Coordinates of C-alpha atoms and ligand atoms in Angstrom, one line a residue:
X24 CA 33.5 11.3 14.8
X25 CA 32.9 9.6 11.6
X26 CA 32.9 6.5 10.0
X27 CA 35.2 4.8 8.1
X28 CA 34.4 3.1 4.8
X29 CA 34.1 -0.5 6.1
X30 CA 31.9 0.9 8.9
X31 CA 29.8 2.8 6.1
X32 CA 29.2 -0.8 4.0
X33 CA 28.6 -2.3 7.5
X34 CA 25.7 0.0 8.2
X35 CA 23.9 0.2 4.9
X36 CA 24.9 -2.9 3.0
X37 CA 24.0 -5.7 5.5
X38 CA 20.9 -7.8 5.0
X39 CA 17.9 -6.6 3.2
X40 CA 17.0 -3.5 5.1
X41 CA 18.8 -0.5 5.6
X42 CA 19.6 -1.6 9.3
X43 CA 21.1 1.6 10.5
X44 CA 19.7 1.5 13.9
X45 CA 22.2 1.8 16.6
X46 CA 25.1 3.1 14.2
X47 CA 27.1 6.2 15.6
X48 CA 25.8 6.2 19.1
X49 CA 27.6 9.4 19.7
X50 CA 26.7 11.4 17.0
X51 CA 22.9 9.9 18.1
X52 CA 23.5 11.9 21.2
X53 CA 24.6 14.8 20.4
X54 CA 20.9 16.6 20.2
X55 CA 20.0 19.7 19.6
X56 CA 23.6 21.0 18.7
X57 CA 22.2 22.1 15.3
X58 CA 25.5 21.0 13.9
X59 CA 27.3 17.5 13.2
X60 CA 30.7 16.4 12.9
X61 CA 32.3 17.4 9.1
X62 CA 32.5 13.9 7.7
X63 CA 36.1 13.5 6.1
X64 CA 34.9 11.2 3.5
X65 CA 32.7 11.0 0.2
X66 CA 31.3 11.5 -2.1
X67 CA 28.5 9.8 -1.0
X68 CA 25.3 9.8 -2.9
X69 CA 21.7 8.9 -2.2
X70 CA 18.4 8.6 -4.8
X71 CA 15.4 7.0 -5.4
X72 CA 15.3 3.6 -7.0
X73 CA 15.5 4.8 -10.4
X74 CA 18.7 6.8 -9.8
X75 CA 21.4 4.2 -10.2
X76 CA 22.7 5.8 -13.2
X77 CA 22.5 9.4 -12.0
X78 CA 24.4 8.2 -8.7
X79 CA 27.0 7.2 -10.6
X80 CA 27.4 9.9 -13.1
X81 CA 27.1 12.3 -10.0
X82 CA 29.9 10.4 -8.3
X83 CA 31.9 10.6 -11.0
X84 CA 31.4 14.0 -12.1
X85 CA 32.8 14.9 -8.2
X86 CA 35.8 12.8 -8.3
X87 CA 36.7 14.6 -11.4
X88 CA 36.0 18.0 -10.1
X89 CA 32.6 18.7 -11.2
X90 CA 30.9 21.1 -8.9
X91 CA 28.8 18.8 -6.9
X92 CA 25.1 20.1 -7.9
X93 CA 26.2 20.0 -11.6
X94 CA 27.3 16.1 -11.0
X95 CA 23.8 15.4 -8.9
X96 CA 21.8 17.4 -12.3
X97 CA 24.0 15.8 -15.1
X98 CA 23.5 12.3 -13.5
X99 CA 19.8 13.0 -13.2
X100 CA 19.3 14.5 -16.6
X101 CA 20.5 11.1 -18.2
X102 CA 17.1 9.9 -16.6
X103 CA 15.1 12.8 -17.5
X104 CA 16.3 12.0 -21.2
X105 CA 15.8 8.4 -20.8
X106 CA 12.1 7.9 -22.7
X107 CA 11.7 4.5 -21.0
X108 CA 11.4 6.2 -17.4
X109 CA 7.9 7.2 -17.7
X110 CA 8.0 9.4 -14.4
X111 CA 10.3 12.1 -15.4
X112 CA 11.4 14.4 -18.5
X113 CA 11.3 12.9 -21.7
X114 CA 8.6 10.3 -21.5
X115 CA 7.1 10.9 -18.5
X116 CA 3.4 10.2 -18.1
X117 CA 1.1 13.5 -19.6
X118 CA -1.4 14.7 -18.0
X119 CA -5.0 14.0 -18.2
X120 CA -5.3 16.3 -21.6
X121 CA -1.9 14.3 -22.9
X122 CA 0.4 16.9 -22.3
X123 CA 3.7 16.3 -20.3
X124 CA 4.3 18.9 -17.4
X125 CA 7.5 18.3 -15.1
X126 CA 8.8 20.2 -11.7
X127 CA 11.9 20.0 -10.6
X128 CA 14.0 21.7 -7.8
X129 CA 17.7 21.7 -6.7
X130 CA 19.2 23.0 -3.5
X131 CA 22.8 23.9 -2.7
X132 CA 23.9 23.9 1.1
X133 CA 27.0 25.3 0.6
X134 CA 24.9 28.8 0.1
X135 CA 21.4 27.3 1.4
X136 CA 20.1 28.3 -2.0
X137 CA 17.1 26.6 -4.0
X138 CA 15.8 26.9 -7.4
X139 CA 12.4 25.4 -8.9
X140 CA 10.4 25.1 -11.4
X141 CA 6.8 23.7 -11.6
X142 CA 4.1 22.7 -14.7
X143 CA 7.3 23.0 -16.8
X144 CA 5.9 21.9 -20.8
X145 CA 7.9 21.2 -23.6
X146 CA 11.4 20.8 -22.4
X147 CA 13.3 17.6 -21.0
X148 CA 15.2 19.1 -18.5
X149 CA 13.6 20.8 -16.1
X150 CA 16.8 20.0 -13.3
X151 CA 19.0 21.9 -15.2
X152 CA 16.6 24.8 -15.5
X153 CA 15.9 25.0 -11.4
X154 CA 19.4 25.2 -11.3
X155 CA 19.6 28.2 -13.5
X156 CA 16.5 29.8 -11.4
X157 CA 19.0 29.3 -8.3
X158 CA 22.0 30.8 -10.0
X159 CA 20.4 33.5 -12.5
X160 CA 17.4 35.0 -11.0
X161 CA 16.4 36.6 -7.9
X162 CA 13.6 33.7 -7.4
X163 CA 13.3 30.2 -6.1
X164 CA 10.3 29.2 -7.8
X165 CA 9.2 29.8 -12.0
X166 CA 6.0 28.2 -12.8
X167 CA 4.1 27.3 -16.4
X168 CA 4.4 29.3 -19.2
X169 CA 6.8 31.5 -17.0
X170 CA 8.9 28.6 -16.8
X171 CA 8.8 28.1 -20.7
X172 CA 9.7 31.1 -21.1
X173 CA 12.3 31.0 -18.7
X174 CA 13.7 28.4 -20.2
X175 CA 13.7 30.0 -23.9
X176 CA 15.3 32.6 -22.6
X177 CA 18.2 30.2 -21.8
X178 CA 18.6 28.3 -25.0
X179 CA 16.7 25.2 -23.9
X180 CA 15.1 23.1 -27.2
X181 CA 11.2 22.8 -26.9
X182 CA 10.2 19.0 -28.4
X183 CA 7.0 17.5 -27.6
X184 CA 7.8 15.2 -24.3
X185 CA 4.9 12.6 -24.8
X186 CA 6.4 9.6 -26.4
X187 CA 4.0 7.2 -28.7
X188 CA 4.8 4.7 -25.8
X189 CA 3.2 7.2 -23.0
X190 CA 0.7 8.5 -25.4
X191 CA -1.0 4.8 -25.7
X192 CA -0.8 4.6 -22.3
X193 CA -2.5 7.8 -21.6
X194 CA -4.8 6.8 -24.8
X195 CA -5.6 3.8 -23.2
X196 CA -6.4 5.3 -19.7
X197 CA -8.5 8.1 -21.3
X198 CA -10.7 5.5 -22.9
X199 CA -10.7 3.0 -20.2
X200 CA -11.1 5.1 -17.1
X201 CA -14.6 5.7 -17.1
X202 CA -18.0 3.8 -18.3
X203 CA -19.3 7.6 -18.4
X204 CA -17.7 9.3 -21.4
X205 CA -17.3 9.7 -24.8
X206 CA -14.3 7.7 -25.1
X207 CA -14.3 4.5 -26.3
X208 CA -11.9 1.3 -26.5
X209 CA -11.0 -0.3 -29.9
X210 CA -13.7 -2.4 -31.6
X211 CA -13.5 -5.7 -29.8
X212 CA -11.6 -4.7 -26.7
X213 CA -13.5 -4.9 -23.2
X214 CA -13.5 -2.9 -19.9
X215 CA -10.4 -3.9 -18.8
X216 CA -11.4 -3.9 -15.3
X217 CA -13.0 -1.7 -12.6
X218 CA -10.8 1.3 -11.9
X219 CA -10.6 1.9 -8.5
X220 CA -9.4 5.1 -6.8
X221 CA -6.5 5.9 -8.9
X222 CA -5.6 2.5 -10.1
X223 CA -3.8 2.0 -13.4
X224 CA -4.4 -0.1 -16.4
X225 CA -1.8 -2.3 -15.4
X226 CA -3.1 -2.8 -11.7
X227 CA -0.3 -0.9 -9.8
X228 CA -0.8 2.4 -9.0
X229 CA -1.2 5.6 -10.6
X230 CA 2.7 7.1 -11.1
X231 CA 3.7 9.6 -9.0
X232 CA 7.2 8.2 -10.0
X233 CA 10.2 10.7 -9.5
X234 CA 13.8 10.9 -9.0
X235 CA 15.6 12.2 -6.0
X236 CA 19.3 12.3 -5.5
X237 CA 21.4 14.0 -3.1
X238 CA 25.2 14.2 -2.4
X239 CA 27.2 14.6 0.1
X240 CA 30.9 15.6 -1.1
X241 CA 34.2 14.8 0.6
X242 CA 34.2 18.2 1.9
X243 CA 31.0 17.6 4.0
X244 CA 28.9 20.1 1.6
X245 CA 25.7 18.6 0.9
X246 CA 23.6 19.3 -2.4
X247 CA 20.1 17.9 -4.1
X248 CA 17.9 17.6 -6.7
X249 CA 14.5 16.0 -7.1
X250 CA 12.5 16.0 -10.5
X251 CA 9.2 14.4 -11.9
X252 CA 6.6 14.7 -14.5
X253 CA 4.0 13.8 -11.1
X254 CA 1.0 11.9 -10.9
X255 CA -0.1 10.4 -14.1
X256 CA -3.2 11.6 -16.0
X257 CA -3.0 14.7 -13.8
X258 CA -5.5 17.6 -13.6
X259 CA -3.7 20.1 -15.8
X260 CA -1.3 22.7 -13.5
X261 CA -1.2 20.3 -10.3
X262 CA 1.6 20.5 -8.8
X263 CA 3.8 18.1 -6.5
X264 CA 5.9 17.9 -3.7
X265 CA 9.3 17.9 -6.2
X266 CA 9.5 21.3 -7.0
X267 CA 8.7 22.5 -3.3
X268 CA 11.4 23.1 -0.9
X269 CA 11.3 21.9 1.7
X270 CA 8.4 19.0 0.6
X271 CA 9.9 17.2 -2.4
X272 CA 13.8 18.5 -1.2
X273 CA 15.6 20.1 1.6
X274 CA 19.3 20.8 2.1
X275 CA 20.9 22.0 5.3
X276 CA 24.1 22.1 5.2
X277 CA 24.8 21.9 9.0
X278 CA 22.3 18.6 9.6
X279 CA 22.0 17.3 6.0
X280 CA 19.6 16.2 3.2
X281 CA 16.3 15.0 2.5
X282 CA 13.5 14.0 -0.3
X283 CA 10.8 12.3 -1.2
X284 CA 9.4 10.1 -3.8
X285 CA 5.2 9.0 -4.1
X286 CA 2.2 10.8 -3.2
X287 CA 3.4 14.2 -3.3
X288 CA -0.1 15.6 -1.9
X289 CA 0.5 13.9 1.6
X290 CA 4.2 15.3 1.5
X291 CA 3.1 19.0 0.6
X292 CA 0.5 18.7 3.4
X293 CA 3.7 17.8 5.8
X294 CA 6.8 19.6 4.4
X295 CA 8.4 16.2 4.8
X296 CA 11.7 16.6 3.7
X297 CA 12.4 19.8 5.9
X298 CA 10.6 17.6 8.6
X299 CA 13.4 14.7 8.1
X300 CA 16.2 17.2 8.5
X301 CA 15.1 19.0 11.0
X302 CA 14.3 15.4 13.2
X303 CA 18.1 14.4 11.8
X304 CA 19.1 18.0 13.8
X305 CA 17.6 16.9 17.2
X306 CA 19.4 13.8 16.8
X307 CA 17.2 11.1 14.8
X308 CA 19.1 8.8 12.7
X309 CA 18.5 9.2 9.0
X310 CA 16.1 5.9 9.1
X311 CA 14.4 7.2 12.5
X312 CA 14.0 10.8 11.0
X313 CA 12.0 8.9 7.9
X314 CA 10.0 6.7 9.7
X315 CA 8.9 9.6 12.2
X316 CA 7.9 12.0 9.1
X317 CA 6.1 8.8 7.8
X318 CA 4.1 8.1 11.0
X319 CA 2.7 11.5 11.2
X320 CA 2.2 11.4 7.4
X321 CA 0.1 8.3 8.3
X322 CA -1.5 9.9 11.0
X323 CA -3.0 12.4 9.3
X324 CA -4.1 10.9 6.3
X325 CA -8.1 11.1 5.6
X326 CA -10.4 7.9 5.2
X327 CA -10.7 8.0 1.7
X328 CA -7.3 7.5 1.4
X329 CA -7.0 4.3 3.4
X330 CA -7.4 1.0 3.1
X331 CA -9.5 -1.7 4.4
X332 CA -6.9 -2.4 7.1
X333 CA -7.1 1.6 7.8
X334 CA -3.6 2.0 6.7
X335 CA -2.7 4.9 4.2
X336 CA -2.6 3.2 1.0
X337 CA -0.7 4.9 -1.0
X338 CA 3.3 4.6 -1.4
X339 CA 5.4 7.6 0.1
X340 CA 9.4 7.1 -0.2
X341 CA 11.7 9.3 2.0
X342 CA 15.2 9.2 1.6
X343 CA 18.1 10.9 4.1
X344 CA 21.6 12.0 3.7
X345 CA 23.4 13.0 6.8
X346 CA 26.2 15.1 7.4
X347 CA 28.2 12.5 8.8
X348 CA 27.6 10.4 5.7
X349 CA 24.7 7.8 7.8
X350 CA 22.1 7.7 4.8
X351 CA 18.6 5.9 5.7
X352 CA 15.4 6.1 4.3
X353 CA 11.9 4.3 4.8
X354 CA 8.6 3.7 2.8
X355 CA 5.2 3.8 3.3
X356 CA 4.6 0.2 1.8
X357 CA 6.4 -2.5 0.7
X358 CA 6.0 -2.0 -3.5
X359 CA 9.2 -0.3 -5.1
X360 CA 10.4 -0.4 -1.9
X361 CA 14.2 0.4 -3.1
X362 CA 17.0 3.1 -2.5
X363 CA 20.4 3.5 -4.3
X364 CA 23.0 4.0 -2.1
X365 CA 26.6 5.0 -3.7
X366 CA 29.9 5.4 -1.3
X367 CA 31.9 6.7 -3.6
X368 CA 33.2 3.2 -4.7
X369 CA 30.2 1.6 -5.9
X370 CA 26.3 1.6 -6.0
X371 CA 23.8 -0.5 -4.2
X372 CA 20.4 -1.2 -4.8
X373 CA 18.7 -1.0 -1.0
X374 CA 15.7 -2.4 0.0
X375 CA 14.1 0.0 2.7
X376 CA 12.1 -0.6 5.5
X377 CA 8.7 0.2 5.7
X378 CA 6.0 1.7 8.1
X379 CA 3.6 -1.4 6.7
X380 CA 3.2 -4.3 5.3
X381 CA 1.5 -6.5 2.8
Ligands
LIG1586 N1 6.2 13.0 -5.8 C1 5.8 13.4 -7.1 C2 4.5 14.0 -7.2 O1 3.6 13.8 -6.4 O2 4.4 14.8 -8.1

């Protein structure tokens, strides 16, 4: 079975929420078979708030024959190149020394192949260089100066990725942070405030901004990408979820796809995304698959990482592409609480439901 188009806007473009509960009964029943229906429609592509452009550039790039994980990386490099995204590639938030590190991974389910690299420095792309660890190496995973090098090896330009915009605000954070350093403000300018567990200058959180996009193509083959510059002001050589398979991405191409934007520790700790498609394989809907991985998440998450209501209080997005073409997704909390659906004819800015409130 699968839905037509109409039946597609029905589910994901009514109201504010990405009601989805209830659509396809029968595929909903159909547990355990470890395989859905091949959709007969597409593309269809899924991403993170930030990915309107890449969705479209990826849907684009398929109608016109593009193989479908070069579509999903050339729609995401235009935000990895974007310096005004301060979460990923060029522009992206250093970290706490001022120096930009990005992970990235891709997967293709068509051979149920990944490619990653982590700590990446000094080059804008590191999408485009997972996918070259998938396709030209033995490996999944490069990390650090091994990644550099990596990358060298393949012609990619070294620049320095910290913009003047996301070195003031690093600037600004290293002399504002802490009443118990060296570092001071300008002459004249005040404590801004009391930083709180990782609480930015601006009062939102720290970034752990990142893009995820997945595709689905009319075919039913299912491919994606996730890539960040991770939480701001970093400890040098932390990693994140994005670059981990099966955490920050996973790709079956029997079930479907999954990955994850926010607090990339409490997503490592869960293997979140391979959690989501694995729940979408016993039968879960792409929004109940999310919300299940996001009520363990909460769970499990320590005191010091809650708030006063006892709720985690961090943001964790999940997003979920299934083989059928249902796509869902749920947050942690309500802020940034967006996902960009395309169906091949247009885009959508979704809000997504969330495990709380307020
Ligand atoms: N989710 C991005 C990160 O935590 O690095």
């Amino acid at each position: 079975m699968s839905m037509t188009r109409r039946g597609f806007f029905a589910t994901v473009g009514a109201g504010s929420a990405l009601g989805i509960g209830g659509a396809l009964p029968a595929l909903a029943q159909q547990e355990n078979t470890g395989e859905l229906p091949r959709p007969g429609k597409g593309p269809i592509v899924i991403g993170s708030r930030n990915a309107m452009a890449a969705a479209a550039r990826a849907v684009e790039g398929m109608r016109k024959g593009e193989d479908p994980l070069d579509a999903v990386i050339r729609g995401i490099n235009i935000v990895e190149d974007d310096p005004e995204d301060d979460s990923v590639g060029l522009g992206g938030l250093p970290n706490e020394e001022g120096e930009v590190e990005l992970d990235s991974s891709v997967m293709d389910g068509r051979a149920h192949k990944a490619g990653a690299v982590a700590g990446l420095r000094r080059v804008r792309n590191p999408s485009s260089v997972a996918a070259l660890v998938m396709r030209r190496t033995d490996h999944v995973l490069i990390v650090g100066e091994g990644a550099l090098r990596f990358a060298r090896a393949h012609g990619f330009k070294e620049e320095n990725l910290l913009t003047e915009k996301a070195r003031q605000v690093w600037l600004e954070w290293k002399e504002q942070h802490s009443d118990h350093d060296d570092w001071l403000p300008p002459e004249g300018t005040e404590k801004k405030k009391e930083f709180g567990w990782k609480t930015r200058i601006d009062g939102s959180d720290f970034t752990y901004g990142t893009i995820h996009v997945s595709a689905l193509t009319p075919g039913g083959d299912l491919v994606g990408c996730t890539s960040t510059s991770g939480l701001s002001f970093k400890i040098p050589g932390r990693i994140g979820d994005s670059p981990i398979i099966g955490a920050g991405l996973f790709v079956d191409n029997q079930v479907g796809a999954a990955g994850s934007t926010g607090r990339g520790e409490a997503n490592l700790q869960n293997c979140s995304s391979f959690l989501v498609v694995e729940l979408m394989r016993q039968g879960r809907t792409p929004e109940e698959a999310c919300f299940e991985a996001l009520r363990r998440i909460a769970a499990r998450t320590e005191p010091r990482l809650r708030n006063p209501a006892g709720e985690p209080g961090y943001q964790l997005k999940l997003y979920a592409l299934r083989r059928d073409g249902l796509v869902g997704g749920a947050a942690m909390r309500p802020a940034d609480a967006e996902m960009v659906v395309h169906d091949g004819n247009e885009a959508k800015t979704l809000r997504m439901k969330t495990l709380y409130g307020g």
